PDB file of C-alpha atoms in Angstrom:
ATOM      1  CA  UNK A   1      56.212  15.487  32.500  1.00 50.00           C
ATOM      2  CA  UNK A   2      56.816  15.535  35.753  1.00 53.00           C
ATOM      3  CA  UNK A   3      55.520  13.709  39.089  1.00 54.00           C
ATOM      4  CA  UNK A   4      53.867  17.376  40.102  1.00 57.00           C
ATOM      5  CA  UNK A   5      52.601  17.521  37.062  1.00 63.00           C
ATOM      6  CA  UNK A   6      50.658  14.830  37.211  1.00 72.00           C
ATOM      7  CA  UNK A   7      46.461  15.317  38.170  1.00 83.00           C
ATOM      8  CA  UNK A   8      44.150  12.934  39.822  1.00 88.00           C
ATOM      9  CA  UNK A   9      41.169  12.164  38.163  1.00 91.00           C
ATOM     10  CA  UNK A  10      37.554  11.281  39.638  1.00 92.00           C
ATOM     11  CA  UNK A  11      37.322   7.435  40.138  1.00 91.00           C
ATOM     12  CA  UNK A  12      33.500   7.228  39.529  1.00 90.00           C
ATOM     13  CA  UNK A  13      33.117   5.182  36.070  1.00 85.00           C
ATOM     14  CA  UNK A  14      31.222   7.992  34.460  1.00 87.00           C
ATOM     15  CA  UNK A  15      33.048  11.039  36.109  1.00 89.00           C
ATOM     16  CA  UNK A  16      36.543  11.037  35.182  1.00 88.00           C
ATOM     17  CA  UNK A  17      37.042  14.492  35.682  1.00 91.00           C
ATOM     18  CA  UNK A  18      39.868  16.505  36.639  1.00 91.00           C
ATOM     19  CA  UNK A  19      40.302  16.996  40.518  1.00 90.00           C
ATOM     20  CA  UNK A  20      40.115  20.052  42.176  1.00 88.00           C
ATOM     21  CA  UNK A  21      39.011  21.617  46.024  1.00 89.00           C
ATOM     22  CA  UNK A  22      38.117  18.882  47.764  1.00 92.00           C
ATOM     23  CA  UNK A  23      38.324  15.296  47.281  1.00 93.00           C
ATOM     24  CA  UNK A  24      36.756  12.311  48.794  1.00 93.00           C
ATOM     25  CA  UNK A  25      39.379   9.969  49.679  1.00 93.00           C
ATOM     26  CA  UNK A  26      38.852   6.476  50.903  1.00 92.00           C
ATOM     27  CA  UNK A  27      41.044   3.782  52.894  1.00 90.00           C
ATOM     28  CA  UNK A  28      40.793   1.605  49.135  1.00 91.00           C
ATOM     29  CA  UNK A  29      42.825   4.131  47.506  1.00 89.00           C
ATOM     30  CA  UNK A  30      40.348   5.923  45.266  1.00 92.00           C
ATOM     31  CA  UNK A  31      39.682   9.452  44.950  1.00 93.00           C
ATOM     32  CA  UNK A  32      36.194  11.024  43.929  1.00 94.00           C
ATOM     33  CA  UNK A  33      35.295  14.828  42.956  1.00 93.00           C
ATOM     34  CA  UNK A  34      33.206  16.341  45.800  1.00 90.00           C
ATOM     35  CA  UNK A  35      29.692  15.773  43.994  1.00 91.00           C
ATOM     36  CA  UNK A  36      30.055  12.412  43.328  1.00 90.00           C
ATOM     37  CA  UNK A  37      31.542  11.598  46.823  1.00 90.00           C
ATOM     38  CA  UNK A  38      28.949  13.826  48.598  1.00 88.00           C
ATOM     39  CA  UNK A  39      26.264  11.594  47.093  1.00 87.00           C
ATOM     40  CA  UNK A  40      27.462   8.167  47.197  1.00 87.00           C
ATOM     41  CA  UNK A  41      28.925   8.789  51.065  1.00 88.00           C
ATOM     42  CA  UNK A  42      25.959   9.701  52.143  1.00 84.00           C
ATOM     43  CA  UNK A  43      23.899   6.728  52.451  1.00 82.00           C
ATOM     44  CA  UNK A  44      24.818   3.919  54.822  1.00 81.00           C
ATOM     45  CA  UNK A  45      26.349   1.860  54.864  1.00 82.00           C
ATOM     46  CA  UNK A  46      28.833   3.479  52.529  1.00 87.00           C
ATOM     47  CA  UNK A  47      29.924   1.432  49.602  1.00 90.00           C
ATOM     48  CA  UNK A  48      33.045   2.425  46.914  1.00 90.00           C
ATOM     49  CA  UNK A  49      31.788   3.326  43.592  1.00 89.00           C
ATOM     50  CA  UNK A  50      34.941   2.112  41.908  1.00 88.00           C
ATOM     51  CA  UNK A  51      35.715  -1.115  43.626  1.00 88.00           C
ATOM     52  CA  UNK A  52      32.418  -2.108  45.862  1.00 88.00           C
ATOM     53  CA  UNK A  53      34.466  -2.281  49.331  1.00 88.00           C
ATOM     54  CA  UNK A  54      32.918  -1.472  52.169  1.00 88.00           C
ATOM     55  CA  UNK A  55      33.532   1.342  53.724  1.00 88.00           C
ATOM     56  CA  UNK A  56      32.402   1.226  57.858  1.00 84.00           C
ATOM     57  CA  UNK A  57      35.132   2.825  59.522  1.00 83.00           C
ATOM     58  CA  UNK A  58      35.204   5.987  61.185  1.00 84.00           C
ATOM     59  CA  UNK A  59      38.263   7.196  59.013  1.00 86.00           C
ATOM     60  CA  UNK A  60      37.810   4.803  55.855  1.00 89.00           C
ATOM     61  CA  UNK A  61      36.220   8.232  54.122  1.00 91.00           C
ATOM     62  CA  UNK A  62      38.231  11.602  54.599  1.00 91.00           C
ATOM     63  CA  UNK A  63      36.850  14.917  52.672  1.00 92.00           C
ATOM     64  CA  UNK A  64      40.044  16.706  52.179  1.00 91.00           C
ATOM     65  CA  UNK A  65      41.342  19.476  50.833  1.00 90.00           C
ATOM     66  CA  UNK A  66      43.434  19.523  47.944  1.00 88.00           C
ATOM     67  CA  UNK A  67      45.497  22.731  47.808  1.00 88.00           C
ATOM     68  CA  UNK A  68      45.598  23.174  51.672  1.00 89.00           C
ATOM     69  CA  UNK A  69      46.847  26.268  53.465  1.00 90.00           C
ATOM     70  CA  UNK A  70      50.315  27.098  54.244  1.00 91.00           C
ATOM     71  CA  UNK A  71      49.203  27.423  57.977  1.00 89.00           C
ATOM     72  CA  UNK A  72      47.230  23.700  57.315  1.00 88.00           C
ATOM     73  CA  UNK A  73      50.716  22.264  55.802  1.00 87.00           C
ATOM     74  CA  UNK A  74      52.544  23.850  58.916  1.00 88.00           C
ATOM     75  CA  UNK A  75      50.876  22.673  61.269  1.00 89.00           C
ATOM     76  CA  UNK A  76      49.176  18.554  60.352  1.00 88.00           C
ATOM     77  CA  UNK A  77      52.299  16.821  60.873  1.00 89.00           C
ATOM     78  CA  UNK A  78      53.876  19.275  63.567  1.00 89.00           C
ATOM     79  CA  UNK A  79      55.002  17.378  67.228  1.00 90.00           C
ATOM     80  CA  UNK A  80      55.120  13.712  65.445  1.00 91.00           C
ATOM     81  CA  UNK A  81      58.099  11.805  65.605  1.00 92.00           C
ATOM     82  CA  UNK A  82      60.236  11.479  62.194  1.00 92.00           C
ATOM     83  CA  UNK A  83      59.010   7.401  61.540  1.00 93.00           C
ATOM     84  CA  UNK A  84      55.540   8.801  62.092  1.00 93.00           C
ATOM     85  CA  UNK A  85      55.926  11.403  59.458  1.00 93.00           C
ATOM     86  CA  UNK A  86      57.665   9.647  56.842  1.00 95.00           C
ATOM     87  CA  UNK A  87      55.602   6.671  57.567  1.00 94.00           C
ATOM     88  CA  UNK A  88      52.529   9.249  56.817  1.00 92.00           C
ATOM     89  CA  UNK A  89      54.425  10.233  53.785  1.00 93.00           C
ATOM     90  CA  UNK A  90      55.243   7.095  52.553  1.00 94.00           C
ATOM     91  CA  UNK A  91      51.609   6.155  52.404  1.00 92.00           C
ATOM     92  CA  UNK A  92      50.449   9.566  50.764  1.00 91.00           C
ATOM     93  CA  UNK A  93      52.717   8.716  48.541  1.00 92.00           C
ATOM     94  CA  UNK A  94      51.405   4.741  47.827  1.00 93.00           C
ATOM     95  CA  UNK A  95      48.307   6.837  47.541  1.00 92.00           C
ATOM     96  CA  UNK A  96      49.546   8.670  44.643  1.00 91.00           C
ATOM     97  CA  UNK A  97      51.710   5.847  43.117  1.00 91.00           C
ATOM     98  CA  UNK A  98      48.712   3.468  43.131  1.00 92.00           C
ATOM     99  CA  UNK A  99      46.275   6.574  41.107  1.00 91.00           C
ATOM    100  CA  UNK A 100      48.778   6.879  38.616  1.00 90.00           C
ATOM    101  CA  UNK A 101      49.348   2.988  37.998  1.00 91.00           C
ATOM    102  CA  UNK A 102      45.714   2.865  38.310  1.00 89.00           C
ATOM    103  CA  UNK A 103      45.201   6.179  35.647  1.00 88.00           C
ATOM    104  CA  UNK A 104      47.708   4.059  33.293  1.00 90.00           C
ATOM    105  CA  UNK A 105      46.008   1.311  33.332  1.00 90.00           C
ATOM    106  CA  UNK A 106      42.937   2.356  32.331  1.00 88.00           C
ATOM    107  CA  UNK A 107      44.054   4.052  29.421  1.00 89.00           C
ATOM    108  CA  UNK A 108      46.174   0.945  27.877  1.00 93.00           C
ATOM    109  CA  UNK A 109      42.492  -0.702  28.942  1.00 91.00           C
ATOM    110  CA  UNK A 110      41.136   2.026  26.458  1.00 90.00           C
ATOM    111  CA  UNK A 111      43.419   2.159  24.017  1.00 94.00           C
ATOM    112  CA  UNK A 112      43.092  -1.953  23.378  1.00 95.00           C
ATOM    113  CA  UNK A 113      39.528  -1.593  23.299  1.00 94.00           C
ATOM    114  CA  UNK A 114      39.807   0.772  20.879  1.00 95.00           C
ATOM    115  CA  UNK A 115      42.549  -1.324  19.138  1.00 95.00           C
ATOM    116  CA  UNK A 116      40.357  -4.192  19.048  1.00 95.00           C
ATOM    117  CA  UNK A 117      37.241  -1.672  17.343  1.00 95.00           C
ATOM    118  CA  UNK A 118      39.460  -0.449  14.932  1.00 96.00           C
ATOM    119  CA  UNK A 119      40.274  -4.016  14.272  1.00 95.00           C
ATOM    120  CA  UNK A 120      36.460  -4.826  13.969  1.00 95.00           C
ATOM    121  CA  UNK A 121      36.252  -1.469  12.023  1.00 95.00           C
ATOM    122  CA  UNK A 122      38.745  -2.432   9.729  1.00 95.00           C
ATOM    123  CA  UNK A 123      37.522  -5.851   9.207  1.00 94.00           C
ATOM    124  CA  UNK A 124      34.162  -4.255   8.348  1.00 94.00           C
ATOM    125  CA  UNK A 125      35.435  -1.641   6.303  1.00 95.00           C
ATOM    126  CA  UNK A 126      38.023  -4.382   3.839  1.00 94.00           C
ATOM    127  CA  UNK A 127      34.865  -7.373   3.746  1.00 94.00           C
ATOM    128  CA  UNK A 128      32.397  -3.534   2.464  1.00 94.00           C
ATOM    129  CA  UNK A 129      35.677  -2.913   0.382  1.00 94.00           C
ATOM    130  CA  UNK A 130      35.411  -6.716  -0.926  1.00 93.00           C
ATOM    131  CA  UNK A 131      31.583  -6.428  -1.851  1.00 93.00           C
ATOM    132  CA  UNK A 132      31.904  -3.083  -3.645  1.00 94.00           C
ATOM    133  CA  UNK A 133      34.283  -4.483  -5.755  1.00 94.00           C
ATOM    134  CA  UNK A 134      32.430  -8.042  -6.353  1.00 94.00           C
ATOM    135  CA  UNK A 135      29.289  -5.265  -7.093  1.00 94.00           C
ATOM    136  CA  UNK A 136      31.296  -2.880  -9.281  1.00 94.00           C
ATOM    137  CA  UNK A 137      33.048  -5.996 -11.166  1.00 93.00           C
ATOM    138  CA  UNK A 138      29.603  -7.237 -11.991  1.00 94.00           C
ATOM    139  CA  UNK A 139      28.608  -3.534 -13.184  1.00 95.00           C
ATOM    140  CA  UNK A 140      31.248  -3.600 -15.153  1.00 94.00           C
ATOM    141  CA  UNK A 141      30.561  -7.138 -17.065  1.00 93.00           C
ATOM    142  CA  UNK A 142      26.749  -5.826 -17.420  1.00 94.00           C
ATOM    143  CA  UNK A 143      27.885  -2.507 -18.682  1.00 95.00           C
ATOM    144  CA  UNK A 144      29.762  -4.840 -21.332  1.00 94.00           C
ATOM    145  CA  UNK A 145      27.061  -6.861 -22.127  1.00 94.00           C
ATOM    146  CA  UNK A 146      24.816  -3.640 -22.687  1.00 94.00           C
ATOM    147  CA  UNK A 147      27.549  -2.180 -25.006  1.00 94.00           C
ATOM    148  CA  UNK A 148      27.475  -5.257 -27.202  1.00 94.00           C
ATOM    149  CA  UNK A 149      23.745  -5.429 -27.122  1.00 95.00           C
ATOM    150  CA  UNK A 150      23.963  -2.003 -28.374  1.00 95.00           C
ATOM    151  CA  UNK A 151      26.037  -1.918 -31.142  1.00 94.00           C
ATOM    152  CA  UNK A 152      24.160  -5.136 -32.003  1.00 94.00           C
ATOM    153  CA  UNK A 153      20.757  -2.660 -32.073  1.00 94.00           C
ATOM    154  CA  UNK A 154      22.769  -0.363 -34.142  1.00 94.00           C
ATOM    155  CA  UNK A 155      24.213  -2.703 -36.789  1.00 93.00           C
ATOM    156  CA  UNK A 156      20.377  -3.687 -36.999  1.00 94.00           C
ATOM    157  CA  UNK A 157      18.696  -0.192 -37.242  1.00 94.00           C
ATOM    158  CA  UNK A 158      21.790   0.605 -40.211  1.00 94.00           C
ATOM    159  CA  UNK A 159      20.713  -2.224 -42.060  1.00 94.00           C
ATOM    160  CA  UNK A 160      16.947  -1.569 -41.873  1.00 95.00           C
ATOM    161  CA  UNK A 161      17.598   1.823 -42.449  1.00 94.00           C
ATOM    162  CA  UNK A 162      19.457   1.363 -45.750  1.00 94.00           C
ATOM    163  CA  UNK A 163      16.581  -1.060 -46.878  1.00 94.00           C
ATOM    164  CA  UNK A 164      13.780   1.289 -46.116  1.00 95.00           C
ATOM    165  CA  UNK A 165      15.450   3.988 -48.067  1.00 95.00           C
ATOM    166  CA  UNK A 166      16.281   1.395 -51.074  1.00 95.00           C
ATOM    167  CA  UNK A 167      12.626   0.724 -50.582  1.00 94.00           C
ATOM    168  CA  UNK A 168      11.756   4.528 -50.404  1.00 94.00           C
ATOM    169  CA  UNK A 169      14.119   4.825 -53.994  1.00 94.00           C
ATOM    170  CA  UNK A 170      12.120   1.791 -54.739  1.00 95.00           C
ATOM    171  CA  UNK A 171       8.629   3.411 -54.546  1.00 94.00           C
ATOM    172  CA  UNK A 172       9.521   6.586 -55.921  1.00 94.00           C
ATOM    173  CA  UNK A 173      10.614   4.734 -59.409  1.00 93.00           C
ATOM    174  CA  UNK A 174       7.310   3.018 -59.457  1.00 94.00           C
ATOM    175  CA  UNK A 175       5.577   6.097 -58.530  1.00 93.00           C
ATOM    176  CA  UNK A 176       6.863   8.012 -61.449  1.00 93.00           C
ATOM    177  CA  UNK A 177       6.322   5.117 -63.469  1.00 93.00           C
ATOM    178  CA  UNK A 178       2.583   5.025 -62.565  1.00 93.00           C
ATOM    179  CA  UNK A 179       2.302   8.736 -63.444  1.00 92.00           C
ATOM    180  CA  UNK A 180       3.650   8.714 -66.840  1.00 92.00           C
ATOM    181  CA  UNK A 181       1.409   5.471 -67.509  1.00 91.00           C
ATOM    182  CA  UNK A 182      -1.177   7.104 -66.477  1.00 90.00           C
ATOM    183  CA  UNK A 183      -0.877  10.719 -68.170  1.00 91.00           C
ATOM    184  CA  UNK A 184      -0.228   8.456 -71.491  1.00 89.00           C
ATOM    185  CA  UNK A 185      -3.667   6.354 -71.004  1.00 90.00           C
ATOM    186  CA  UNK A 186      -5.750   9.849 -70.221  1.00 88.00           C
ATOM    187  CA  UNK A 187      -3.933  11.969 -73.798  1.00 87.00           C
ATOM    188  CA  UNK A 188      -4.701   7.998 -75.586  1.00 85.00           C
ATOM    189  CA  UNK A 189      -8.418   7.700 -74.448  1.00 81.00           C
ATOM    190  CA  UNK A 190      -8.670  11.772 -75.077  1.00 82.00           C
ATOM    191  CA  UNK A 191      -7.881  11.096 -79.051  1.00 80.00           C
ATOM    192  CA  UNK A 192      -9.646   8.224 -79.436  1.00 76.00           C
ATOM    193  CA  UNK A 193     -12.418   9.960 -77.313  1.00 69.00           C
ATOM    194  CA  UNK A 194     -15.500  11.091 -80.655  1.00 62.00           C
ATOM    195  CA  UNK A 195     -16.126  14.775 -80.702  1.00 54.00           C
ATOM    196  CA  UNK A 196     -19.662  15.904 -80.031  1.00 53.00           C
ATOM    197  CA  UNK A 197     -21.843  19.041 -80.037  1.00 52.00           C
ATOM    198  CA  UNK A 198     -22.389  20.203 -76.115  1.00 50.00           C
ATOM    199  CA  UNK A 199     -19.677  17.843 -74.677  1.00 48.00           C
ATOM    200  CA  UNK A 200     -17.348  18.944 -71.945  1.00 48.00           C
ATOM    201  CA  UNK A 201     -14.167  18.395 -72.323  1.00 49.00           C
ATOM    202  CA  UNK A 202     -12.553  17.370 -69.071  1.00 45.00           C
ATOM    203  CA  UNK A 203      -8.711  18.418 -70.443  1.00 46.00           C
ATOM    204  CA  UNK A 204      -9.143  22.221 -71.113  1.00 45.00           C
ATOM    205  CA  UNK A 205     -12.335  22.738 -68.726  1.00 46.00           C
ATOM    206  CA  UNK A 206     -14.323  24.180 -71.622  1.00 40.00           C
ATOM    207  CA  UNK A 207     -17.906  23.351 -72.690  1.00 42.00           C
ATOM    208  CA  UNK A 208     -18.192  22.780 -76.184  1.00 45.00           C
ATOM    209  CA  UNK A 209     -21.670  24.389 -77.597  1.00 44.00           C
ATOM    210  CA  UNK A 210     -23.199  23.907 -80.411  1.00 42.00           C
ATOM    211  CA  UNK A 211     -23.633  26.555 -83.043  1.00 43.00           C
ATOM    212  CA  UNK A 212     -27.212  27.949 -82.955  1.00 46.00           C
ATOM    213  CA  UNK A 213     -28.855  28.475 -86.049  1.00 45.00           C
ATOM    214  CA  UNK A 214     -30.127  32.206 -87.109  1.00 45.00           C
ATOM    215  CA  UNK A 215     -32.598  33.121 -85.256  1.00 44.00           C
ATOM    216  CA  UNK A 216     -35.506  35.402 -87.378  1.00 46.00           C
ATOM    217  CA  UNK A 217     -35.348  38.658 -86.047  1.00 46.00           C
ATOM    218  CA  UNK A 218     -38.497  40.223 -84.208  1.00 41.00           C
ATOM    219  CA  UNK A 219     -40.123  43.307 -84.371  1.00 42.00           C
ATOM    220  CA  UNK A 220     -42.073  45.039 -81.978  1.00 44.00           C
ATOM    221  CA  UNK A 221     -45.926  44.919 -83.009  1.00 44.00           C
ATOM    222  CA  UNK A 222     -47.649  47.846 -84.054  1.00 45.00           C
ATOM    223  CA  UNK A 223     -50.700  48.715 -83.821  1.00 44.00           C
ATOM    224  CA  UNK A 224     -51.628  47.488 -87.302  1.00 48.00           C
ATOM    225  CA  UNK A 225     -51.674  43.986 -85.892  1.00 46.00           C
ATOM    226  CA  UNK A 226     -50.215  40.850 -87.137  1.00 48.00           C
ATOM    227  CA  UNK A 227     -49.401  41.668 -90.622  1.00 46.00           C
ATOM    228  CA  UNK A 228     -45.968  43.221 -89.868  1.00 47.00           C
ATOM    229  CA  UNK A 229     -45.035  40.496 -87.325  1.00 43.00           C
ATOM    230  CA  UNK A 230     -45.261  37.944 -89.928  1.00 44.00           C
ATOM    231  CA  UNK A 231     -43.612  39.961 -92.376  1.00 46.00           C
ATOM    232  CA  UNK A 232     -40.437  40.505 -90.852  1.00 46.00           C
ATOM    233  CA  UNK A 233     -39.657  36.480 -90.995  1.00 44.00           C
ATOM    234  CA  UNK A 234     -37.699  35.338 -93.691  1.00 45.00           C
ATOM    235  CA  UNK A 235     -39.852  32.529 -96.136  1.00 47.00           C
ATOM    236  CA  UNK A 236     -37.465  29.982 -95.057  1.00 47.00           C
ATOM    237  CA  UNK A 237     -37.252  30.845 -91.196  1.00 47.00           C
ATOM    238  CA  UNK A 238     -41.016  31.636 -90.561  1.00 46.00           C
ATOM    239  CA  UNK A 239     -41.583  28.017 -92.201  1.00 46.00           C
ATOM    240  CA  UNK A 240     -39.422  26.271 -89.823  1.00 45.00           C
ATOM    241  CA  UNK A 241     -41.012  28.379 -86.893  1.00 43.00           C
ATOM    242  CA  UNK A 242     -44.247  27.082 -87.510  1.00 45.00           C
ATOM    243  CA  UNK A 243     -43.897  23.977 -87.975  1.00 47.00           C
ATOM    244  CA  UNK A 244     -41.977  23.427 -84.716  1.00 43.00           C
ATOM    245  CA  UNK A 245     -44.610  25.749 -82.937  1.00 44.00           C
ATOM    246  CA  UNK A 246     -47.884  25.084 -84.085  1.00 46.00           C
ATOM    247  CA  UNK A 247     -49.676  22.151 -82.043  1.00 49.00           C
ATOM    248  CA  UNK A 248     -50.881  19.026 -84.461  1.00 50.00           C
ATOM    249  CA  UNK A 249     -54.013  19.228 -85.684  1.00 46.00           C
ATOM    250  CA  UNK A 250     -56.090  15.999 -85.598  1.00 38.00           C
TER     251      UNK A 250
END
């Protein structure tokens, strides 16, 4: 890149814009974009934003023009003497040499600032590295721990597991047992059990009744009277009827 290439920046700390128009210029050497120069000239005494000098001379603060006329370049150094113009020259160009020194060094300023960040950055990021891995290491071992504790849990719910079904096999031996000692008792105590007239047997659900005798037979009464009531009982039956029916006599 060229020398012409080459653009002067705004020397207020917070500016640092591109140049363009007009310009402040001052007698230290520093250039400032025509806001920033328009409001820091204007008080008095003026002071330089970049490097604090004072500024009191009448021609210590020049608002110029940075792409002048062709009549304006024709004409500013016309009737001077050759030493007076390259002595004019020579400082314009001092000027310029000293805002491109300047412009370098305040970008190898930034860039080992932001060297020594990244350095701090760095250091931050490798010590966060460091403690993940201290953290994830000791994960790691209580993961381990936790897998162990596991299978232990496992090997322990097999083992109870195989004697609860043993004892499940267990109970359902005994269980059958119990029924078939039981059936046996109820058929024993069922034979040995005396039948009787009326009694209910609990193993077929059937009342047992007792077989009535024969009853005399009844006819209805005429209206002879008694006579033929009587006379329809059988001798044996009519006896039996009586005595069972009559009330005592005293």
């Amino acid at each position: 890149m060229s020398v012409c290439d080459v653009t002067l920046l705004c020397n207020y700390p917070k500016c640092r814009t591109k140049l363009s128009g007009f310009a402040w210029v001052t007698a230290c050497s520093h250039a400032f974009c025509d806001q920033h120069g328009s409001g820091e000239f204007s008080r008095s005494p003026a002071i330089c934003p970049a490097c604090s000098s004072a500024l009191s001379g009448k021609l210590d603060i020049v608002r110029t023009e940075l792409s002048p006329s062709e009549e304006y370049k024709a004409m500013v150094l016309a009737g001077l003497r050759p030493d007076i113009v390259l002595d004019i020259s020579a400082r314009a160009l001092a000027f310029w040499s000293y805002q491109v020194h300047q412009e370098r060094m305040y970008q190898e300023y930034s860039f080992s600032r932001a060297a020594v960040r990244l350095k701090q950055l760095e250091k931050m990021l490798s010590q966060q590295n460091q403690s993940r891995e201290l953290e994830l290491t000791a994960m790691r071992g209580e993961i381990a721990s936790q897998k162990k504790v596991m299978e232990e849990y496992k090997r322990q719910y097999g083992e109870v597991s195989e004697r609860l079904m043993e004892r499940n096999r267990q109970y359902q031996k005994l269980r059958g047992l119990y029924d078939s000692l039981r059936l046996r008792s109820m058929v024993v105590g069922e034979r040995e059990r005396p039948t009787q007239p009326g009694h209910h047997d609990y193993n077929t659900g059937l009342a047992r009744q007792a077989i009535p005798q024969r009853s005399p037979q009844f006819l209805s009464l005429g209206l002879d009277g008694d006579s033929r009531f009587f006379s329809c009982l059988e001798a044996d039956g009519a006896k039996t009827f009586f005595q069972f029916s009559s009330p005592a006599q005293d």
